[in-house]
XYZ file of C-alpha atoms in Angstrom:
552
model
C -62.141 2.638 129.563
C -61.814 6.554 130.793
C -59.235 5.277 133.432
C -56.983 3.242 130.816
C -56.675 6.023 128.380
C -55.749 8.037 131.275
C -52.772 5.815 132.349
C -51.682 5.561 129.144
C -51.738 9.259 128.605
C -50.170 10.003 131.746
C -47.527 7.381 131.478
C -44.696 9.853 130.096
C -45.505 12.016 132.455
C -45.629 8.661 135.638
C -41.861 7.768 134.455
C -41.116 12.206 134.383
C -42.050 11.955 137.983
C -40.077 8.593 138.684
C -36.734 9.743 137.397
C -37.015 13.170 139.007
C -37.898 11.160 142.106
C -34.497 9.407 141.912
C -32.462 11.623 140.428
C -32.933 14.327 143.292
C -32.487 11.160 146.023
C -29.052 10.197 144.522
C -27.852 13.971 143.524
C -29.339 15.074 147.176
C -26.159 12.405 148.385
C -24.162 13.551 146.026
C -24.633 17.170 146.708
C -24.310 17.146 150.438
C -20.809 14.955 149.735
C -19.482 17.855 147.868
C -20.675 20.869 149.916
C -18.792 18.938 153.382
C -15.966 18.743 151.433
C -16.116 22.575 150.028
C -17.022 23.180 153.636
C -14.261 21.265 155.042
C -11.615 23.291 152.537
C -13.432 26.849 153.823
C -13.123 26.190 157.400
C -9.199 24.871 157.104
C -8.746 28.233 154.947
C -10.121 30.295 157.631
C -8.783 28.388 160.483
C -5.224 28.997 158.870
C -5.508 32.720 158.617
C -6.940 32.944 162.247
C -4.321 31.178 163.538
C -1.600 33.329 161.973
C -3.211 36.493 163.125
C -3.309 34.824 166.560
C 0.089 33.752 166.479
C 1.613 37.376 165.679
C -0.311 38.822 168.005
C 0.849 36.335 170.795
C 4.409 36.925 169.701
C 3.526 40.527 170.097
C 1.957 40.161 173.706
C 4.973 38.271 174.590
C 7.367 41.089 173.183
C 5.340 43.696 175.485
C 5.077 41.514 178.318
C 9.531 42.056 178.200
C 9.395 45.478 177.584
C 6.364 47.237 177.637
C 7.992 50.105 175.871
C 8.871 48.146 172.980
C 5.728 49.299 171.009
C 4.287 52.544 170.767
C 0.776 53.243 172.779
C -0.818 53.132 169.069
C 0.243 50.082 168.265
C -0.561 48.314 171.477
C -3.943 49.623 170.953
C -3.952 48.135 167.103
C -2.739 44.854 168.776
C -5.297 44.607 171.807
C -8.102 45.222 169.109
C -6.995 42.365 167.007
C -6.953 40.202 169.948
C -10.774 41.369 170.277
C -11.806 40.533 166.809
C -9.865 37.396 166.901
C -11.571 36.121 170.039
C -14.942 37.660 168.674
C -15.101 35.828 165.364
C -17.875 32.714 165.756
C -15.878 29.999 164.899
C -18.846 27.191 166.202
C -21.318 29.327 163.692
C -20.209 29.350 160.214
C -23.744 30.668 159.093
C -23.269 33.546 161.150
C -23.576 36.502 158.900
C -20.542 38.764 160.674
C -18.192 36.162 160.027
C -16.946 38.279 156.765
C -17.242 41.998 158.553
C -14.994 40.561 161.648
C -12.472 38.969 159.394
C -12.354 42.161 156.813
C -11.480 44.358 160.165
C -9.390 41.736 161.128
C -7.237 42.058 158.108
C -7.560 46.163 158.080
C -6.546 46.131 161.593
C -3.156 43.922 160.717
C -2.412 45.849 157.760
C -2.551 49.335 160.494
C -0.378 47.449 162.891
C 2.237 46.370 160.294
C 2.699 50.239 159.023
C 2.347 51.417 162.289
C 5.746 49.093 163.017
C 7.703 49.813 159.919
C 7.454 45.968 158.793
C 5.974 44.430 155.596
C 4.157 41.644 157.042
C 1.301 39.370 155.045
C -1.038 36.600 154.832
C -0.179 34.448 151.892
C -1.513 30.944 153.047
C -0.065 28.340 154.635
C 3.577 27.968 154.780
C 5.163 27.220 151.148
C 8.179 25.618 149.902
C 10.799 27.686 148.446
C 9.765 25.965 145.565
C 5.872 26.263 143.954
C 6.439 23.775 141.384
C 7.059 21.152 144.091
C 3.981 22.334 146.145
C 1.648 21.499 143.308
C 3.921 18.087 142.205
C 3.106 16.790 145.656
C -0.439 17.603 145.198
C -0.397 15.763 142.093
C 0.922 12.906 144.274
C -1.843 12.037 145.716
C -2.750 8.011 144.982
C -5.662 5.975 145.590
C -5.661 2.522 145.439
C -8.388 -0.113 145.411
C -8.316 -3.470 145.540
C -11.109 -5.789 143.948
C -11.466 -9.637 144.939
C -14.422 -11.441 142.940
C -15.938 -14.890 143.537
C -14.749 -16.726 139.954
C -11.495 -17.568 138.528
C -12.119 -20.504 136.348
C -14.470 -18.594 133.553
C -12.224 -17.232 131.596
C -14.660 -15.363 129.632
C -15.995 -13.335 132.271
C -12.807 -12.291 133.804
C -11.714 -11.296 130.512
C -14.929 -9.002 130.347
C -14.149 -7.836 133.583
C -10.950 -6.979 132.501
C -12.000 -5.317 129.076
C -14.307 -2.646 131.445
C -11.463 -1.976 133.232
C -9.441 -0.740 130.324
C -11.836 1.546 129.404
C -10.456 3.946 131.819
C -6.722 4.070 131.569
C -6.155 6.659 134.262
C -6.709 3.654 136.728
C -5.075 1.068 135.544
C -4.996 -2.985 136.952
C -1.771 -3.055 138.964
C -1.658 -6.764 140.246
C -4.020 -9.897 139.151
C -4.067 -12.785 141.504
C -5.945 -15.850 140.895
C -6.481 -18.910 142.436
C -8.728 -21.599 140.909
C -8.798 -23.807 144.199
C -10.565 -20.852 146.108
C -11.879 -19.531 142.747
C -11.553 -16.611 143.102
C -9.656 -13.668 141.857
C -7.827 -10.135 143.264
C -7.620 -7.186 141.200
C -5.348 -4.220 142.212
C -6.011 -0.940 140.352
C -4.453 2.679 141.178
C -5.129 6.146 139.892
C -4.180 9.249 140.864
C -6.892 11.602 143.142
C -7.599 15.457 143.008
C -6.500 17.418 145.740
C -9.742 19.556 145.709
C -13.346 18.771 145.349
C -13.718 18.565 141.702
C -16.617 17.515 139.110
C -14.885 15.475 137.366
C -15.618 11.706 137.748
C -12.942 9.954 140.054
C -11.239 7.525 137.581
C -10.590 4.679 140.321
C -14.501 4.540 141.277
C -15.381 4.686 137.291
C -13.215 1.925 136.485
C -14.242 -0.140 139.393
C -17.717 0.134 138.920
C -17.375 -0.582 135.372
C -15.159 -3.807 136.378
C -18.450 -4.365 138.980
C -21.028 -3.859 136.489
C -19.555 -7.103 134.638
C -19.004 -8.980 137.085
C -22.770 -8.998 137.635
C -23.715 -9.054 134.246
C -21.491 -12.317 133.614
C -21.232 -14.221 136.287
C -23.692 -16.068 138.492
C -23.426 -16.975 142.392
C -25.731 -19.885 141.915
C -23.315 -21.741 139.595
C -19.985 -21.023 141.491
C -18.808 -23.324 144.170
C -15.427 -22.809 145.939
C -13.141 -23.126 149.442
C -13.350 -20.023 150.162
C -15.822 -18.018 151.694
C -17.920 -15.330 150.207
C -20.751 -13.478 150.670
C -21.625 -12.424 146.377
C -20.298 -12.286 142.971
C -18.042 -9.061 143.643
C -17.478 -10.248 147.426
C -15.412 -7.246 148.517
C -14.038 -3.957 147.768
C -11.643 -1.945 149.509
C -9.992 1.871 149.003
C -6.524 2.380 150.159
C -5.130 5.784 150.237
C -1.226 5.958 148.779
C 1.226 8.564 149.545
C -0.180 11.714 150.864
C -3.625 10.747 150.213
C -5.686 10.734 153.440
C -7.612 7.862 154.711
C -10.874 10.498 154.446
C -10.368 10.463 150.740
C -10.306 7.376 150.516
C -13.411 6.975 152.855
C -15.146 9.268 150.254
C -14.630 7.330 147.037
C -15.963 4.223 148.735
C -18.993 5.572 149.813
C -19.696 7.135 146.618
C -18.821 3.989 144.989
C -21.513 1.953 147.432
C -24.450 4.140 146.425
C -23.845 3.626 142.525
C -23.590 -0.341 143.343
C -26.656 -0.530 145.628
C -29.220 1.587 144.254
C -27.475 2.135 140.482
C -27.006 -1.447 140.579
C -29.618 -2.884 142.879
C -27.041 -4.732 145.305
C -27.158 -4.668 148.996
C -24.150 -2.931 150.056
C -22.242 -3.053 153.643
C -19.689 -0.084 154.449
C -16.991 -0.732 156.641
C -13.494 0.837 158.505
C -13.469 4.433 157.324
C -16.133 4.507 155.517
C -18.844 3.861 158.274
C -19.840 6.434 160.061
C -19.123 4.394 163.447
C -16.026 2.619 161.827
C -17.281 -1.039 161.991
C -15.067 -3.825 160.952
C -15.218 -6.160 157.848
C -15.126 -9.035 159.815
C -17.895 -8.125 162.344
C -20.394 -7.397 159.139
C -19.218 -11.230 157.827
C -20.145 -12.789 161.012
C -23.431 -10.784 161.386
C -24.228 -12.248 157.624
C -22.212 -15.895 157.955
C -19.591 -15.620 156.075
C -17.159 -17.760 157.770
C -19.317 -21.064 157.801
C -19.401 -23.367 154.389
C -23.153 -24.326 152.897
C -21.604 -27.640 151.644
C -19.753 -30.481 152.588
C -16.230 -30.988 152.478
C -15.439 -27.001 153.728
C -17.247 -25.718 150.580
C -18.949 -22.642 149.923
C -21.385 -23.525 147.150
C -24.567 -21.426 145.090
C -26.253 -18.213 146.485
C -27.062 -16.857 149.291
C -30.223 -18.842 151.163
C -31.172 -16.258 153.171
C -33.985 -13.711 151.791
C -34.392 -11.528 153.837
C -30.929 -10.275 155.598
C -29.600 -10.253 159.094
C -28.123 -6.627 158.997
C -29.439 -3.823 157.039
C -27.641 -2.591 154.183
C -25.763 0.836 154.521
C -26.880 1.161 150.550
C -28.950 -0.563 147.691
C -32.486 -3.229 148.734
C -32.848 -4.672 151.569
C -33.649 -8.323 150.038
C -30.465 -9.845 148.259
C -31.245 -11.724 144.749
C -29.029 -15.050 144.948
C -27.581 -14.586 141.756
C -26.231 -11.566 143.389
C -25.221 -12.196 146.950
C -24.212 -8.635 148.491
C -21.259 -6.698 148.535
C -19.155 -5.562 151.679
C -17.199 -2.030 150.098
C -14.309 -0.144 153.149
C -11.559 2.119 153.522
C -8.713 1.344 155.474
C -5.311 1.909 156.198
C -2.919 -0.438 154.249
C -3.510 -4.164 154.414
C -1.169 -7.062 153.954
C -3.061 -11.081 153.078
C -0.681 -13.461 153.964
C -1.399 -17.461 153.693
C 0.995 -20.341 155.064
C 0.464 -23.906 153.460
C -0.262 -26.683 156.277
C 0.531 -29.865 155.058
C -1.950 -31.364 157.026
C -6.005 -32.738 156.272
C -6.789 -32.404 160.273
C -9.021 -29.313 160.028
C -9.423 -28.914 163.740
C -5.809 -28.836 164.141
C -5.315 -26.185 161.281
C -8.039 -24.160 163.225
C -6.450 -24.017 166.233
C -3.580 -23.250 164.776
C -5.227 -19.909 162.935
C -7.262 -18.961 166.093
C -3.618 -19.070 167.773
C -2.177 -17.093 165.256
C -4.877 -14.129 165.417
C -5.080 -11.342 167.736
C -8.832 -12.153 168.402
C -7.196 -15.633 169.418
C -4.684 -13.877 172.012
C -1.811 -14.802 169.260
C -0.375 -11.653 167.525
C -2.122 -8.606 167.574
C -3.572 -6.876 164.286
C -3.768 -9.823 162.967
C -6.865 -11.944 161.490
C -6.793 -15.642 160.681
C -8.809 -18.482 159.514
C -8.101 -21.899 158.057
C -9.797 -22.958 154.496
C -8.945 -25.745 152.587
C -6.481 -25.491 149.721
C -6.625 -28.887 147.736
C -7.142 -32.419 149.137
C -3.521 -32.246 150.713
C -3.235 -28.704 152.416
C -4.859 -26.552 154.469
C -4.081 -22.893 154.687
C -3.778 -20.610 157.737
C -5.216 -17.351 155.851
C -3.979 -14.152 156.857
C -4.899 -10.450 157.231
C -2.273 -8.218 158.523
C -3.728 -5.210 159.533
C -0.759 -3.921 160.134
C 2.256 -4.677 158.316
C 4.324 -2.304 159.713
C 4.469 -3.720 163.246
C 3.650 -7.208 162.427
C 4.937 -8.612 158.968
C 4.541 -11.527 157.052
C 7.939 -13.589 158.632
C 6.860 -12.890 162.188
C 3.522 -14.894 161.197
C 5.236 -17.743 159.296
C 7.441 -18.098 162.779
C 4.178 -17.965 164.529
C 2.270 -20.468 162.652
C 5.395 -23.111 162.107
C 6.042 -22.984 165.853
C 1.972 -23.660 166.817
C 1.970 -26.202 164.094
C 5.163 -28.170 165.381
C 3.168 -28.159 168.876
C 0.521 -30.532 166.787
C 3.188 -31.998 165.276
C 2.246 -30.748 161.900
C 4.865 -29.690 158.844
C 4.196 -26.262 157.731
C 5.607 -24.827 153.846
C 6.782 -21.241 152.751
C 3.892 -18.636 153.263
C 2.859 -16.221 150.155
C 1.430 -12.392 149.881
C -1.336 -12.683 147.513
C -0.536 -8.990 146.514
C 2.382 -6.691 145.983
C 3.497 -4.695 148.389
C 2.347 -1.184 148.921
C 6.089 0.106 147.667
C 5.767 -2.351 144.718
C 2.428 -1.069 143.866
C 3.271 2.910 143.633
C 6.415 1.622 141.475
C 4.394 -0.397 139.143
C 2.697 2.600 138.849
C 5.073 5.083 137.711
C 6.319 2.673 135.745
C 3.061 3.205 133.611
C 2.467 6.378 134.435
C 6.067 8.030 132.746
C 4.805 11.535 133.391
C 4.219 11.367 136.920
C 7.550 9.538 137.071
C 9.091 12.624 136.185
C 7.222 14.694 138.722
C 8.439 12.438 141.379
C 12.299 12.674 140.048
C 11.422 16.305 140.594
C 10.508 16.376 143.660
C 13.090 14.108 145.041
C 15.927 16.321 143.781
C 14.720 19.266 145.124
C 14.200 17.459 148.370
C 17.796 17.197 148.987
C 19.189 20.280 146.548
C 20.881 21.816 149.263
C 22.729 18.298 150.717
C 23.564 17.822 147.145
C 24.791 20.943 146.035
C 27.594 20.813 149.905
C 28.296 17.439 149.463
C 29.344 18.200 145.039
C 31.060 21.190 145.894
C 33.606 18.964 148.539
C 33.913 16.319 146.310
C 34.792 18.887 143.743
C 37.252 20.836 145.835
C 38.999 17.696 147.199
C 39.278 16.411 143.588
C 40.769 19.793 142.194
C 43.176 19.688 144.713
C 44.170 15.891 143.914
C 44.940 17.373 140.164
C 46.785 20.382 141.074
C 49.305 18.023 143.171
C 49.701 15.303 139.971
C 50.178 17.987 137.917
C 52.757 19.813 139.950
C 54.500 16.440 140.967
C 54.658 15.791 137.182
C 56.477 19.339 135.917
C 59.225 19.757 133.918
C 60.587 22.270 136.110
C 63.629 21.215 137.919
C 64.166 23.689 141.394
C 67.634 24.393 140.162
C 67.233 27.711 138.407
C 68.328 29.522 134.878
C 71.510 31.606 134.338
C 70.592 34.815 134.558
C 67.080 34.068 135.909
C 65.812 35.674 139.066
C 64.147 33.265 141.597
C 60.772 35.445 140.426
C 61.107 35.094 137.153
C 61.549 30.962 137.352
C 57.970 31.039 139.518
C 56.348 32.664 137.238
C 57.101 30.345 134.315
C 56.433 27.542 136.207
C 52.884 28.862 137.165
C 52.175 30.196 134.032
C 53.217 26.595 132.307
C 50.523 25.023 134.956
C 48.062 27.397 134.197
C 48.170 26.531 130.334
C 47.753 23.002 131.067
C 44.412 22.211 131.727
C 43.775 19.223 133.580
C 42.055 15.923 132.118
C 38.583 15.831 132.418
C 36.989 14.157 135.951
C 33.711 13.521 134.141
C 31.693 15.491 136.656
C 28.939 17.652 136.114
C 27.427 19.499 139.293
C 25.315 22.126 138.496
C 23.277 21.201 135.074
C 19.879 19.589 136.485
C 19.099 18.878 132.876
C 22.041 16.983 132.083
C 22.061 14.361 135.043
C 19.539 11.643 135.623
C 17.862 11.323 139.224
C 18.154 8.224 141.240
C 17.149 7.183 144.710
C 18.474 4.760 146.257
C 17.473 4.303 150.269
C 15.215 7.031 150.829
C 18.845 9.949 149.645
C 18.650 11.057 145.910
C 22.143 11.532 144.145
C 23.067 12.471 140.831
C 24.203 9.854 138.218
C 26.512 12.229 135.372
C 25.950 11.821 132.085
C 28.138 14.478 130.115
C 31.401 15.414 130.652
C 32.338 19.206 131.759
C 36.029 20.572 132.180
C 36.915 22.458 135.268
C 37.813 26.140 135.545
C 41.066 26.079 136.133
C 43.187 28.390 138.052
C 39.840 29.921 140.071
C 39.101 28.866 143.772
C 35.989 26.531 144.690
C 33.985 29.546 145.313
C 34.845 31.806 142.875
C 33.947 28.645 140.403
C 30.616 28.329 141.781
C 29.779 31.969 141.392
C 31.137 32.436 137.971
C 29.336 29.201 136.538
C 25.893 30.492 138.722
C 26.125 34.003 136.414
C 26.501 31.733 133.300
């Protein structure tokens, strides 16, 4: 009896001990994520102002090396002793407690030099723009993108669910939906934008795919779903994409983060590939290990769960046994990632295979390239694409590929399809919704090409001024035949000051109010697009123009 009170009484203090148990495991993760990355941001920071130090004093060494009387004996002195500190500072030992003393002389020791020369010479950072506001606009750039492709497409009712979690975080917003009820399955394509810096704030992407995850699970069952396409769980795979200047680390980050809420928040087995895996292992090596590619059903089907208990790889996150209503899920970062599919009219699955092993790299076809045929329908089956990468090999070069393997088995082949938007399409969709960062981009892509702006305006405005002044002269009243009485002077100045009253029509140009003309780009050059009328100062040259309206 003694023993049952006890466990009762010592039951609050059982589940204490539990959660403290698990909340130190996951924020031990999370911790050591965020002090490599505050690591990683100290070490560039310090790295930077080494290598400027090292670089002046190299130029230095060089001027010497000329003429070693360019420098005073003092200042050579200052210069070796820099050189001393710089090669003394223990770059390999972060830890080491003189890291701060060297780097304080270090900076003392420039500072001498600089007054010792005459020169006003600092350490600001890394290189700027001439323009801050762009600096921290192009931070603000940074994307992330994620795309989500889930094993249902026929309940309606759970995608909708799925789709309500997902717009609980509007900062990541669904980009793209593609579904296909023959595979049943469906693609979702979200985007947010990432911090620069370490930050404490919850990512938005990973929130609002977790959340999309989390119903997934919670609505949908493997056992029930049947399908021609493979799959390895409910959420079969997840992968992060980093967008404009985001780095494929970033990305790397988000998904690992993302796989230890799934697997142990969620109780999933959870594989990590491309970037995201410490030794960079592929997608389609972990779906081999775990048999993706081969159907459990007849007729090229992938029906129910999982049968396999106990697993053939061990998970990078989350149990090591997978529940069948479940399955596992495969989470990666890579570089940007094209699916392309071409219909074969054809029901000769061997042929359609040979035709998709022909087609991949793995197959000695094209390289980058991953294929496999699945049935689409009773009528067609499709050669399945992943481009790996579309810059080098694109979606046309494949449909060439495939209709020239399939006219060798004498097999008709129809008009291939991208199951997702293109990368370009994606960021535009984007700032389409996002109206704010819009702007910032307008921003940026102005002051981009300011300068080539500004030469090219002040031409077009010179040439054009000159255009007027000869219409308006050609167009005078004045005859050359002059007055009685009036001296040849007197006639020229008449006639220039009756062109100097007229003032010319207006051109409809406006070349120096940023506020007044909208932005457009139009292959990869920005121009200005006027919007308000402004008359000319006539009777001033181009340059005195531009100065005057500068001063305005």
């Amino acid at each position: 009896m003694d023993d049952i009170f006890d466990s009762s009484l010592n039951l609050e203090e059982a589940h204490l001990k539990e959660g403290f148990d698990e909340g130190y495991k996951d924020g031990l993760g999370s911790g050591k994520e965020d002090g490599k990355q505050v690591g990683l941001k100290t070490g560039f920071e310090v790295g930077e102002e080494l290598g400027f130090y090292k670089g002046c004093v190299d130029i230095w060494n060089s001027a010497i090396h000329v003429d070693p009387t360019q420098f005073s004996s003092r200042v050579q002195k200052g210069i070796k002793q820099m050189e001393e500190l710089i090669e003394k500072y223990p770059i390999m030992e972060p830890e080491n407690e003189s890291v701060h003393e060297i780097m304080d002389s270090l900076r003392l020791k420039f500072r001498a030099v600089c007054a010792s020369m005459g020169v006003k010479l600092e350490y600001n950072g890394y290189p700027k723009s001439s323009s801050v506001e762009k600096e921290k606009i192009m931070l603000k750039s940074m994307l992330g993108c994620c795309k989500v492709y889930i094993s249902e497409s026929r309940n309606r009712a759970a995608l909708e669910s799925i789709e309500r979690a997902a717009k609980l975080f509007p900062k990541a917003p669904i980009i793209n939906k593609f579904v296909d009820e023959t595979y049943n399955r469906v693609g979702y394509t979200l985007v947010s934008k990432l911090d620069p810096q370490p930050s404490s704030d919850p990512c938005p992407l990973r929130t609002s795919v977790l959340a999309m995850v989390k119903a997934a699970l919670e609505s949908i069952d493997l056992e029930l779903h049947s399908g021609s396409h493979p799959r390895l769980g409910i959420v079969d795979h997840i992968c992060f994409h980093p967008l404009l200047s985001t780095s494929l680390d970033q990305a790397a980050n988000i998904a690992k983060s993302l796989a230890a809420d799934v697997g142990y928040g969620l109780q999933v087995p959870t594989f990590l590939y491309g970037a995201a895996h410490g030794e960079g292992r592929t997608l389609d090596t972990i779906r081999r290990e775990l048999g993706y590619f081969k159907p459990n059903s007849s007729g090229n089907q992938w029906v129910g769960g999982l049968k396999q208990e106990s697993l053939a790889l061990k998970p990078d996150e989350g149990p090591p046994h997978v529940i069948p209503t479940k399955g596992v899920i495969v989470i990666g970062a890579t570089r940007w990632v094209d699916n392309y599919n071409v219909p074969v009219f054809s029901t000769d699955l061997s042929a359609v295979r040979r035709i998709a092993k022909g087609v991949s790299g793995r197959g000695g076809g094209l390289p980058s390239v991953q294929a496999m045929a699945l049935a689409h329908g009773e009528t067609v089956i499709e050669v399945a694409c992943n481009l790996l990468d579309p810059n080098n090999v694109r979606g046309d070069r494949v449909q060439l590929e495939v209709e020239r393997l399939a006219k060798e088995e004498g097999i008709s082949v129809g008009k291939g399809y991208f199951t997702d938007l293109s990368q370009e399409k994606i960021i535009q969709n984007y700032l389409k919704l996002d109206s704010a960062l819009a702007e910032e981009f307008r921003f940026v892509i102005y002051h981009e090409h300011k300068n080539e702006m500004k030469a090219f305006q002040t031409q077009l405005y010179s040439v054009e001024l000159h255009r007027r002044r000869l219409e308006i002269k050609s167009k005078s009243k004045f005859k050359k035949k002059q007055k009685d009485g009036c001296s040849k002077s007197h006639c020229k100045d008449v006639i220039t000051k009756d062109c100097e009253d007229k003032e010319p029509t207006d051109l409809g140009y406006n070349y120096d109010n940023e506020n007044s003309s909208s932005f457009q780009q139009e292959s990869g050059a920005a121009y200005l697009v006027p919007k308000h009328h402004q008359k000319l100062h006539w009777g001033l040259d181009t340059k005195e123009r531009w100065e005057r309206k500068a001063n305005m």
